[in-house]
mmCIF file of C-alpha atoms in Angstrom:
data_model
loop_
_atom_site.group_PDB
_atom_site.id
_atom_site.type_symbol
_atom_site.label_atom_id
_atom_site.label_comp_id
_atom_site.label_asym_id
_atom_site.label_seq_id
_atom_site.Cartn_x
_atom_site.Cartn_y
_atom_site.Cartn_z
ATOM 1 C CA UNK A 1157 62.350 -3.961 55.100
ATOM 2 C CA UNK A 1158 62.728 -0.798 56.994
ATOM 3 C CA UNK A 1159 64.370 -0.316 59.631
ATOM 4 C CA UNK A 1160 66.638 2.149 62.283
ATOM 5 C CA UNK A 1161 68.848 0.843 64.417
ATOM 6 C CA UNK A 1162 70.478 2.732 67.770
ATOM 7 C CA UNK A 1163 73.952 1.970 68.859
ATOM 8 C CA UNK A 1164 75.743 3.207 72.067
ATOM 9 C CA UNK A 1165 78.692 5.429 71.576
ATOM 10 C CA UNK A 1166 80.372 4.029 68.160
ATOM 11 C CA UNK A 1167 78.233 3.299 65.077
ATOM 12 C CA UNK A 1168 79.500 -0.212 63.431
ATOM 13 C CA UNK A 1169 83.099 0.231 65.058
ATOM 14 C CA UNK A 1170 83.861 3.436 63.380
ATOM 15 C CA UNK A 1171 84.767 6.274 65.797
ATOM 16 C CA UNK A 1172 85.279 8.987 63.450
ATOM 17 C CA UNK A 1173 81.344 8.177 62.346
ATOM 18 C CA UNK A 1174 79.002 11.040 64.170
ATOM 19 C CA UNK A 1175 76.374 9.672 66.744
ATOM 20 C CA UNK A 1176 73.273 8.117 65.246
ATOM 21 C CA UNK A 1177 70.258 10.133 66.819
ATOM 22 C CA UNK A 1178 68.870 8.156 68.904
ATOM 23 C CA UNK A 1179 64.669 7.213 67.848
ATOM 24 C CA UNK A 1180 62.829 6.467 70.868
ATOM 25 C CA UNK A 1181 59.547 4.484 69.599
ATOM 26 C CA UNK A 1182 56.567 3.211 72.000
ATOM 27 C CA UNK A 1183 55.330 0.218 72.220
ATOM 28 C CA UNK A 1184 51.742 1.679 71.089
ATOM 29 C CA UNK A 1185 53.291 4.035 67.760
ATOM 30 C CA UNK A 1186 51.969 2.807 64.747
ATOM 31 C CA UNK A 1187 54.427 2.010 62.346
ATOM 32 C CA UNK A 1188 53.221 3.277 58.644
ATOM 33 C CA UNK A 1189 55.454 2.962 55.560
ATOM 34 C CA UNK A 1190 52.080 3.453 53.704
ATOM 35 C CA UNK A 1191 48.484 3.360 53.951
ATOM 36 C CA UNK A 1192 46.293 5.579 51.752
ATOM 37 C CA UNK A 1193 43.415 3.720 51.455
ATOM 38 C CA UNK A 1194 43.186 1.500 54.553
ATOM 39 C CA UNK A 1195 43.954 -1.603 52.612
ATOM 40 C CA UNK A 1196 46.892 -2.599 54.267
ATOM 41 C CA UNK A 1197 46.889 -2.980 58.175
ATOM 42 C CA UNK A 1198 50.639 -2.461 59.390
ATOM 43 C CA UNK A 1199 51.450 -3.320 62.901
ATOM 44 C CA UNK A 1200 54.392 -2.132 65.002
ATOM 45 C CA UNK A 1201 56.588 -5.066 66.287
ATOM 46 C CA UNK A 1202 57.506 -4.360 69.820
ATOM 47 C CA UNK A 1203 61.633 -3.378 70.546
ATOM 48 C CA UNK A 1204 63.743 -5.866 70.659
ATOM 49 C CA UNK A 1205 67.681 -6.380 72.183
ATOM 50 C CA UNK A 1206 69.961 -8.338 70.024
ATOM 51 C CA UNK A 1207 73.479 -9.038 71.349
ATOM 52 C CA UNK A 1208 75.360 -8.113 68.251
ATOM 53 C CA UNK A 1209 79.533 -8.991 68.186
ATOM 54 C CA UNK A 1210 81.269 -6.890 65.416
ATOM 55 C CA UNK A 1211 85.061 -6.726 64.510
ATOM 56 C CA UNK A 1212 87.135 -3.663 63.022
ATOM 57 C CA UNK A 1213 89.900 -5.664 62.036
ATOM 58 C CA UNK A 1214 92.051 -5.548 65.053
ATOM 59 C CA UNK A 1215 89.673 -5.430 67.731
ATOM 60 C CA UNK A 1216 86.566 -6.960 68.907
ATOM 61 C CA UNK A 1217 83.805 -4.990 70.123
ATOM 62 C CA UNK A 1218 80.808 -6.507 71.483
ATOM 63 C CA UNK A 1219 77.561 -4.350 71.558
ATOM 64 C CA UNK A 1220 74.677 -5.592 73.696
ATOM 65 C CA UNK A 1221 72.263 -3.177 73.318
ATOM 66 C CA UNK A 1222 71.174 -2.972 69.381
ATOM 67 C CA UNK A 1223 67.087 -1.937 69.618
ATOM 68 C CA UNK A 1224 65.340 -2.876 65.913
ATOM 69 C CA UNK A 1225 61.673 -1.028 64.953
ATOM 70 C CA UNK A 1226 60.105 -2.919 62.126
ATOM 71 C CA UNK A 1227 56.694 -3.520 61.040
ATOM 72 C CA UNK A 1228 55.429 -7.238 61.756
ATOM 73 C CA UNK A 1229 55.721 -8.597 58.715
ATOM 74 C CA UNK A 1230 53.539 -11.773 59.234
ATOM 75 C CA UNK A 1231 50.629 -9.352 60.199
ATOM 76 C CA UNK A 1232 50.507 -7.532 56.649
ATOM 77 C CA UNK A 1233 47.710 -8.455 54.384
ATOM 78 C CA UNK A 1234 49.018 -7.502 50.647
ATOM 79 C CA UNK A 1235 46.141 -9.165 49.395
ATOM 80 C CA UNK A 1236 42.115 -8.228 49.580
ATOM 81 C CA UNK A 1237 40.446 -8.781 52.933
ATOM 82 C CA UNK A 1238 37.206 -10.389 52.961
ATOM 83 C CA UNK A 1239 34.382 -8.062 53.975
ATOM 84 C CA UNK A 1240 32.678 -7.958 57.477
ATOM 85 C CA UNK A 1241 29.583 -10.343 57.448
ATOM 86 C CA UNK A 1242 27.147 -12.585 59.911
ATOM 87 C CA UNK A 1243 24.979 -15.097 58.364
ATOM 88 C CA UNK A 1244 21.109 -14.851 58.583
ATOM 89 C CA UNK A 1245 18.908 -18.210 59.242
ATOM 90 C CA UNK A 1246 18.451 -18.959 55.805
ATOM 91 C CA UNK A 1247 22.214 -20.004 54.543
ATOM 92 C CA UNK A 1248 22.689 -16.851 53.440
ATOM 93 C CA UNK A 1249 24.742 -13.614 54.725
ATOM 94 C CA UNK A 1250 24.206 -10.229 55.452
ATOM 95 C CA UNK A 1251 27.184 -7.760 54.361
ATOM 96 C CA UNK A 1252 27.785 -5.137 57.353
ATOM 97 C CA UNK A 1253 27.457 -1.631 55.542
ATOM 98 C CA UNK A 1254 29.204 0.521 58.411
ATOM 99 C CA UNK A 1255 32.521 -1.440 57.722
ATOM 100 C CA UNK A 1256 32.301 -1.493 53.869
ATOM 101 C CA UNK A 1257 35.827 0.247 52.481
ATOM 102 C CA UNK A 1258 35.801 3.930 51.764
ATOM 103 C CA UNK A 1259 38.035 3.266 48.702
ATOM 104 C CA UNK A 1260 35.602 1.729 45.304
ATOM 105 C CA UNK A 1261 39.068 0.035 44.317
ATOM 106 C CA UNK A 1262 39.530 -1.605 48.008
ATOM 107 C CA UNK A 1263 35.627 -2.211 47.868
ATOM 108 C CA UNK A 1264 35.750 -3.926 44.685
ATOM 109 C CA UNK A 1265 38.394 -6.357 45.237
ATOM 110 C CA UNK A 1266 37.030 -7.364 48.606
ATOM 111 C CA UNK A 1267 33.850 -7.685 46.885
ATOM 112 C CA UNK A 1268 35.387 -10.278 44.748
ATOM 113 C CA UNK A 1269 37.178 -12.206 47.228
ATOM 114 C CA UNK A 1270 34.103 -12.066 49.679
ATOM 115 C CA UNK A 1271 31.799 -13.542 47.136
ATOM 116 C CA UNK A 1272 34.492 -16.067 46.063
ATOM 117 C CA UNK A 1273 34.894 -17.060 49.717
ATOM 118 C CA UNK A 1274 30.711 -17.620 50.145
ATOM 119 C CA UNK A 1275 31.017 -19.423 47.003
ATOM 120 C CA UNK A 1276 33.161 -21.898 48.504
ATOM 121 C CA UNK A 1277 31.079 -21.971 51.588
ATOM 122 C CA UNK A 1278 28.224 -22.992 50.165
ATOM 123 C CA UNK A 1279 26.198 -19.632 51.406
ATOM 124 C CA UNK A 1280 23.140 -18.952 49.255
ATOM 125 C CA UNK A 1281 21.696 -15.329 49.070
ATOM 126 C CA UNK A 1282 23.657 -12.460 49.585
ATOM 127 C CA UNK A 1283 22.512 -8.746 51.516
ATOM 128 C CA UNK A 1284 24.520 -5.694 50.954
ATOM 129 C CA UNK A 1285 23.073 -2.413 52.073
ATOM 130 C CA UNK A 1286 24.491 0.496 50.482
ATOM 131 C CA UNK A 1287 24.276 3.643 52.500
ATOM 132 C CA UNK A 1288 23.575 6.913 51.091
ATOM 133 C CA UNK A 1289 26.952 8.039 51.694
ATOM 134 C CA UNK A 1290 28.366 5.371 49.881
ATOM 135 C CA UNK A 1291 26.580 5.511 47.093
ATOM 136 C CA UNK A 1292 29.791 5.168 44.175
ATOM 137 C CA UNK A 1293 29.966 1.851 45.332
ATOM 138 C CA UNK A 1294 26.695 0.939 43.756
ATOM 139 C CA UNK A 1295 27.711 0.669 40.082
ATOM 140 C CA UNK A 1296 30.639 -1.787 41.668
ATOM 141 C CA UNK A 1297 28.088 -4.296 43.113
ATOM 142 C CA UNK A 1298 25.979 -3.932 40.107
ATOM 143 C CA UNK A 1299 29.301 -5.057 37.599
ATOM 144 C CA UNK A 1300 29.524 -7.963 40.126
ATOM 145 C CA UNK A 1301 25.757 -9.479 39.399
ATOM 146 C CA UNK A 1302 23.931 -7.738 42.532
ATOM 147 C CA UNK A 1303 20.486 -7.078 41.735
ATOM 148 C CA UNK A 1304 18.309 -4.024 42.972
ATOM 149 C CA UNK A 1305 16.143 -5.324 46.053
ATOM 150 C CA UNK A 1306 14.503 -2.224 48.075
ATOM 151 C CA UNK A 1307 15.485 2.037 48.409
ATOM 152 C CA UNK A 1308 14.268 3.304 51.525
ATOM 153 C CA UNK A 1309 15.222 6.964 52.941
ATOM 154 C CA UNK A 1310 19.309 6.813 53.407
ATOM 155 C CA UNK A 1311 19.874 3.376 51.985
ATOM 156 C CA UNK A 1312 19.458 1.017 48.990
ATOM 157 C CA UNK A 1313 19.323 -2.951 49.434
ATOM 158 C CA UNK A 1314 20.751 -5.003 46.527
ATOM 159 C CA UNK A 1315 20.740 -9.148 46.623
ATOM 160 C CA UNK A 1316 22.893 -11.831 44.987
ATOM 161 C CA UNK A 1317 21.503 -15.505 44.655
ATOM 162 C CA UNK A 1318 24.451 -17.756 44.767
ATOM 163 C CA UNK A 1319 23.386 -21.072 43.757
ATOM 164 C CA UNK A 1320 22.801 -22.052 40.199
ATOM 165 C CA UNK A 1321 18.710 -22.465 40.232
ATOM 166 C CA UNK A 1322 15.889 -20.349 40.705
ATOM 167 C CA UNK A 1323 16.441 -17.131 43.222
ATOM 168 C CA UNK A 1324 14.479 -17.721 46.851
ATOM 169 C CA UNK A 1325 15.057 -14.596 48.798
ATOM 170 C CA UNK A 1326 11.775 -12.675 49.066
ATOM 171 C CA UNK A 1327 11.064 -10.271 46.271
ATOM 172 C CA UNK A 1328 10.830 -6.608 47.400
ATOM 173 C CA UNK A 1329 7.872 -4.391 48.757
ATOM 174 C CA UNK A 1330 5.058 -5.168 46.565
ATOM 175 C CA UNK A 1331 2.069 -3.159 47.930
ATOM 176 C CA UNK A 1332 1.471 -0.233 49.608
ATOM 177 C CA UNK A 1333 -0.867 -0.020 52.341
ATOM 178 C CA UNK A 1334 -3.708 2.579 53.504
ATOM 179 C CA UNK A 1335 -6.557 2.756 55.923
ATOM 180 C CA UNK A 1336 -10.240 5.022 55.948
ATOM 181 C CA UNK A 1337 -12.225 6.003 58.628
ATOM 182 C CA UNK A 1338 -16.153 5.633 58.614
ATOM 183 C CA UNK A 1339 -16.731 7.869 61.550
ATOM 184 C CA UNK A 1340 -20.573 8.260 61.960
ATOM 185 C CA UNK A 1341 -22.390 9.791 64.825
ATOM 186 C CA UNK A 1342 -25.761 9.601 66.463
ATOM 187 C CA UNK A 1343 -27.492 11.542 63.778
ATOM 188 C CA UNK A 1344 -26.692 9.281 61.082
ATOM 189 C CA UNK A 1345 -24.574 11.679 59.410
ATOM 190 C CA UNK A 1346 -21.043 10.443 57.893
ATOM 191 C CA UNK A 1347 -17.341 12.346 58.247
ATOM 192 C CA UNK A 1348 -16.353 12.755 54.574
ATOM 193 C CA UNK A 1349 -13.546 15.371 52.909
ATOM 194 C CA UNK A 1350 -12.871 17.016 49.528
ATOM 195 C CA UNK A 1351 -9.228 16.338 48.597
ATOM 196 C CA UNK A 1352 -7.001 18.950 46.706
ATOM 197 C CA UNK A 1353 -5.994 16.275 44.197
ATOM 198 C CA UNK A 1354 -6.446 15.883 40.185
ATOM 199 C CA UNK A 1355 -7.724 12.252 40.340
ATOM 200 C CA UNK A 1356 -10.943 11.014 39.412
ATOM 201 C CA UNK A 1357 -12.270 11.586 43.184
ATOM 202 C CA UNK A 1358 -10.786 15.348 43.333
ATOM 203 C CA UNK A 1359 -14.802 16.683 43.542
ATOM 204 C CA UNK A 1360 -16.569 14.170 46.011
ATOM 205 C CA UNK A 1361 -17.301 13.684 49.426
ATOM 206 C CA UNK A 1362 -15.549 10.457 50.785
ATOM 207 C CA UNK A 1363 -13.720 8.749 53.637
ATOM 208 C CA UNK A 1364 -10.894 10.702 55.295
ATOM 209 C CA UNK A 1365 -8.194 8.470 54.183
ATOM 210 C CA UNK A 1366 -4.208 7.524 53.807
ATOM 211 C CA UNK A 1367 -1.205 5.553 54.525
ATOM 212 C CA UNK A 1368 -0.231 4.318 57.415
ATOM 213 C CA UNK A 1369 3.376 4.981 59.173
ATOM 214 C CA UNK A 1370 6.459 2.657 59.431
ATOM 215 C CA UNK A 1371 5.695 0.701 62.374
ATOM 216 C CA UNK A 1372 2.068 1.975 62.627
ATOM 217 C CA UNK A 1373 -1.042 -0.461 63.562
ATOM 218 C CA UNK A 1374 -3.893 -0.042 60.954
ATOM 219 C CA UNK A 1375 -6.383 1.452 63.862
ATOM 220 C CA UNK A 1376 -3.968 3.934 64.915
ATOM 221 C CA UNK A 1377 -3.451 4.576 61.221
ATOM 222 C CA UNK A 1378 -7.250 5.447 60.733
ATOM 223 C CA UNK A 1379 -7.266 7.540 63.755
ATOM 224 C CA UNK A 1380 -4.501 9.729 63.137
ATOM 225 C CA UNK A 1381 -5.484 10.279 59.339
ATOM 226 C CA UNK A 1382 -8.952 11.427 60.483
ATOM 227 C CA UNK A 1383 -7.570 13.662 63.130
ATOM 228 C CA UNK A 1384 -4.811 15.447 61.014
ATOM 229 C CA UNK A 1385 -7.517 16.005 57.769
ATOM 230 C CA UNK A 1386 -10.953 16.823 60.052
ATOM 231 C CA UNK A 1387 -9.795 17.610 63.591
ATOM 232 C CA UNK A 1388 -11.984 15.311 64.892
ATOM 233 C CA UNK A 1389 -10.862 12.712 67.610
ATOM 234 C CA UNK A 1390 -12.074 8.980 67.682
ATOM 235 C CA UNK A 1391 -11.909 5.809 68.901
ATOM 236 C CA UNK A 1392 -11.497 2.402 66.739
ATOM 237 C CA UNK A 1393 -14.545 -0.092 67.115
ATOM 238 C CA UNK A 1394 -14.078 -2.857 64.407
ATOM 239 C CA UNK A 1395 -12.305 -3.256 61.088
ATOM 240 C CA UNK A 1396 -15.330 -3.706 58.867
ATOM 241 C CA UNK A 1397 -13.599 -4.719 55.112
ATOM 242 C CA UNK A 1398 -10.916 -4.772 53.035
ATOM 243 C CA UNK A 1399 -9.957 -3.799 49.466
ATOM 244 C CA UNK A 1400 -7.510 -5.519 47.788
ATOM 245 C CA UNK A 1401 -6.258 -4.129 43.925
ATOM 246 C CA UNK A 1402 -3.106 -4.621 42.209
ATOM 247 C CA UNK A 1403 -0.942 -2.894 39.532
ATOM 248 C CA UNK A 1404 -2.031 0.672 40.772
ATOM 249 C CA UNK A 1405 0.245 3.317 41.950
ATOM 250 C CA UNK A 1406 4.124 2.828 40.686
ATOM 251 C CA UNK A 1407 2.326 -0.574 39.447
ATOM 252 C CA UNK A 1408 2.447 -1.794 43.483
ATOM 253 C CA UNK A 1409 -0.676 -3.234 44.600
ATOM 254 C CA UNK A 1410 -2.920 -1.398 47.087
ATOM 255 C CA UNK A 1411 -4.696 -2.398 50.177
ATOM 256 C CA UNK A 1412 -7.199 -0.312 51.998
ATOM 257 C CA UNK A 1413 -8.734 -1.312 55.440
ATOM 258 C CA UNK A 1414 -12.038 0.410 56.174
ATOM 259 C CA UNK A 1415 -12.425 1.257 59.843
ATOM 260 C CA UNK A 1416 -15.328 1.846 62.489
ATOM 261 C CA UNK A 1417 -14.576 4.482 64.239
ATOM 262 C CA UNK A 1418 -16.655 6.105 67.173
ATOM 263 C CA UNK A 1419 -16.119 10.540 67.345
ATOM 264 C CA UNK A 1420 -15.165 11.477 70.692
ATOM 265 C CA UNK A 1421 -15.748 14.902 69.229
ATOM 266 C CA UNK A 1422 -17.403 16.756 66.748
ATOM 267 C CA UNK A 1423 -15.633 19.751 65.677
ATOM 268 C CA UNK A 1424 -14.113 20.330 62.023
ATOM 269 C CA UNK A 1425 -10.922 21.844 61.565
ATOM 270 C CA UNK A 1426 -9.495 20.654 58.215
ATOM 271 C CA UNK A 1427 -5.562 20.288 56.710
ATOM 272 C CA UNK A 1428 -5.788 22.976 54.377
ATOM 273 C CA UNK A 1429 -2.409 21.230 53.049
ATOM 274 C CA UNK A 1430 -3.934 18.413 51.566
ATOM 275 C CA UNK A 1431 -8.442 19.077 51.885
ATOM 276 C CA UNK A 1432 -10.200 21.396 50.358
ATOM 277 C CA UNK A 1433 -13.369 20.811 52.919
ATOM 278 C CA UNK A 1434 -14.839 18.686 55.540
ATOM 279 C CA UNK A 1435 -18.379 18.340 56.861
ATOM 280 C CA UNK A 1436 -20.996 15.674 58.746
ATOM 281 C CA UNK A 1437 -23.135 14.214 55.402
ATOM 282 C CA UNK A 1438 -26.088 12.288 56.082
ATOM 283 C CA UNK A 1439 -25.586 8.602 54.744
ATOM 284 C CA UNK A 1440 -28.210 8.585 52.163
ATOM 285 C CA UNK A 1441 -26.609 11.842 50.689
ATOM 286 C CA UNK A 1442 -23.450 10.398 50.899
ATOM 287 C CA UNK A 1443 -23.831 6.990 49.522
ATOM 288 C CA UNK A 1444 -26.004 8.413 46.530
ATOM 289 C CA UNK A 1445 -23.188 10.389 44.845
ATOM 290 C CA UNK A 1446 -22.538 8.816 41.601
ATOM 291 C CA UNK A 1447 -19.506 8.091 41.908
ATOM 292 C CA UNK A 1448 -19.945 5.605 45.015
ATOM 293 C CA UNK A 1449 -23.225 4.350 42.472
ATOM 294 C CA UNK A 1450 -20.397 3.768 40.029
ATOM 295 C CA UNK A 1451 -18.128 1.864 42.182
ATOM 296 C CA UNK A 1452 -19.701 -0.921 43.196
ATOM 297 C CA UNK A 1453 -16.488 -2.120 45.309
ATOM 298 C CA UNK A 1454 -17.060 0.983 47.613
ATOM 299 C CA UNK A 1455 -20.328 1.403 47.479
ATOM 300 C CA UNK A 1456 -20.627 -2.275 48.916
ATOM 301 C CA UNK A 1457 -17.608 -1.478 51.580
ATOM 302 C CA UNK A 1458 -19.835 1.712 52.791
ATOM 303 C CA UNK A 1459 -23.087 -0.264 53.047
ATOM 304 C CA UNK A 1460 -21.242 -3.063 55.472
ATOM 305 C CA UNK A 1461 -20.004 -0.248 57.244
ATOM 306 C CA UNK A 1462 -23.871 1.159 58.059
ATOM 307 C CA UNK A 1463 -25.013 -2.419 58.961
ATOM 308 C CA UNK A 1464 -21.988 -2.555 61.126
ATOM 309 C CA UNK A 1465 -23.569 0.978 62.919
ATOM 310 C CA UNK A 1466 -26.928 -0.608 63.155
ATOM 311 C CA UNK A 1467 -25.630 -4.060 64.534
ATOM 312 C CA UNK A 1468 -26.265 -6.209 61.588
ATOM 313 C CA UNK A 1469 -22.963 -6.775 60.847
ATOM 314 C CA UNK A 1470 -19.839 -7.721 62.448
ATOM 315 C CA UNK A 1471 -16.066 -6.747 61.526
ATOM 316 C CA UNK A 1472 -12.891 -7.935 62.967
ATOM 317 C CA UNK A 1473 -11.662 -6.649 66.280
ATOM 318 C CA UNK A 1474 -8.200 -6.072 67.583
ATOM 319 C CA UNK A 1475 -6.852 -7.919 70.401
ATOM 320 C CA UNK A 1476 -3.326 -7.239 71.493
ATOM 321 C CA UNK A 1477 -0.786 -10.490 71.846
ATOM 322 C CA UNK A 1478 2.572 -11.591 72.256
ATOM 323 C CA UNK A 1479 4.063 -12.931 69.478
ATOM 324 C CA UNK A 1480 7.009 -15.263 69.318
ATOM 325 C CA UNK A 1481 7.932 -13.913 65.771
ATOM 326 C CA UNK A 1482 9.687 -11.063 67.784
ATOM 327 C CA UNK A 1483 8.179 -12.037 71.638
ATOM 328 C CA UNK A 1484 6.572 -8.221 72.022
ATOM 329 C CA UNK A 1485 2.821 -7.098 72.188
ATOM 330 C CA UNK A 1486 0.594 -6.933 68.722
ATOM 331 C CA UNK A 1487 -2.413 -6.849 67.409
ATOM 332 C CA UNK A 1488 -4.808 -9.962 66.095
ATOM 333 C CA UNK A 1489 -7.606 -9.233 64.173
ATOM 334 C CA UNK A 1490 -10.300 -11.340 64.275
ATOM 335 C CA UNK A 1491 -13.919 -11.857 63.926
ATOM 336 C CA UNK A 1492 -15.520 -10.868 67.495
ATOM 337 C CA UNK A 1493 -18.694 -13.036 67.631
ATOM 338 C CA UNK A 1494 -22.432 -11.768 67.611
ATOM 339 C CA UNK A 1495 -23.166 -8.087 66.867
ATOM 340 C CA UNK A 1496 -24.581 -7.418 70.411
ATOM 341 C CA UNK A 1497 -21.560 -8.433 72.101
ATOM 342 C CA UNK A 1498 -19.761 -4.976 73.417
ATOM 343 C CA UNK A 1499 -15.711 -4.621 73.495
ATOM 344 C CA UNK A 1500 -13.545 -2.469 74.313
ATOM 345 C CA UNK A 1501 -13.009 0.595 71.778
ATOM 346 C CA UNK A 1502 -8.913 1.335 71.300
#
């Protein structure tokens, strides 16, 4: 135990003995014998008076005013802590990553002890996200039996299923998602680009396409993609099909929702990052390239899309809700009735 102690004029009785200097210590100094690595979280006790009676032999000297500075023992934690958690609806817990331990050896013991503690709980899947910063701590939760879940930009997401049967948290993103734009305009003629790409479609004329954005609805997807590769502005009318195929890109499957969309202008000025060229095609030119004759998936998307132009068919609209998944406005797609009834474009 460390400690100083200040006396008044004599130290212990002895007057030869020179003055102890006198340590003044606030009640708000933090008292630190050691802490490299954050692991142990000492605590000054506050001053305290002890009347103290001491003899010299022949004399007795009483001294009332004997101040102690220690560190509160019964506040030290020598062993690991358990780390910082809340529990999510499903029995399970989700590891807070801006309090994980800076130190992999003060990481991986309260990894141990955490999981050990959940164990006991009864908790079922665990969440730790691993920030970018902290990314030597990976290889730790690996040796413990974490499992790969998710990487986005500045984080990765690994899982651990507690229970001894089958693993029920939600595997990770499985498909990526993209819209197109059928914009056609009162002369029957079709938007369509030339991508700079080496895939199979690098040489024909087809829908202005792409992803769509974190957080982005698919008709505000379809607009922006035809505005940043053409120029032109638009307006959404109906959702007319969709394509589903699997084990495509990084073996993710792909969906791709073909959209009406009305021009609100006409003008072509192309992304010269990503298109080659842009133009208005007549539909007949544009449906007879062979590779739309080829692809009779397409070909059969882009022939719904002309009946929806001529009123013969109908596609899904979008109709904004609230939602008590998260109580804020969204969108509903759904079918919108007859072909002559008019809504609202977006």
């Amino acid at each position: 135990m460390v400690s100083a102690a200040v006396l008044g004029r004599n130290f212990l009785g002895f007057r030869r003995h020179k003055l102890l200097k006198e340590h003044r210590v606030s009640r708000t100094e933090k008292f630190t014998p050691y802490d490299s690595s954050r692991d142990f979280p000492w605590k000054t006790s506050p001053l305290k008076t002890l009347n103290l009676t001491i003899s010299t032999g022949d004399d007795i000297i009483r001294r009332d005013r004997i101040q102690v500075v220690s560190p509160d023992i019964s506040a030290l934690s020598w062993g690991p802590e358990v780390l910082d958690a809340w529990d999510d609806e499903y029995g399970g817990v989700v590891i807070d990553p801006w309090s994980l331990p800076s130190s992999a050896n003060a990481f991986a013991s309260a990894l141990k002890t955490s999981l050990s503690n959940w164990k006991l709980k009864g908790k079922r899947g665990i969440w730790l996200k691993i920030l970018e910063e902290q990314a030597d701590l990976v290889p730790i939760a690996i040796q413990e039996g974490f499992k790969y879940h998710h990487a986005e930009p500045g984080f990765l997401m690994l899982t651990y299923w507690i229970p001894d049967e089958p693993c029920l948290l939600p595997a990770g993103p499985s498909h990526q998602i993209g819209v197109g734009g059928f914009v056609i305009n009162d002369k029957r003629e079709v938007l369509v680009v030339k991508e700079k790409c080496s895939c199979n479609c690098s040489d024909v004329w087809k829908l202005p396409t792409g992803y769509i954005n974190k957080s982005e609805d698919l008709f505000s997807g379809a607009v922006r993609e035809v505005k940043e590769e053409t120029g032109v502005d638009t307006a959404f009318l109906e959702m007319v099909a969709f394509r589903h195929v699997h084990l495509v890109a990084f073996e993710k499957s792909d969906l791709l929702f073909v959209c009406m969309l009305r021009p609100l202008s006409s003008d072509i000025t192309i992304d010269d990052k990503e298109i080659q060229a842009a133009k208005w095609m007549g539909y007949d030119e544009f449906i007879g390239q062979p590779y739309y004759q080829e692809d009779h998936m397409l070909k059969k998307a882009m022939e719904l899309c002309m009946e929806a132009y001529e009123e013969r068919y109908c596609g899904f609209i979008a109709y904004q809700l609230t939602s008590k998944l998260d109580g804020k406005l969204s969108y509903l797609y759904y079918y919108g009735g007859p072909c002559n009834v008019k809504h609202d474009v977006l």
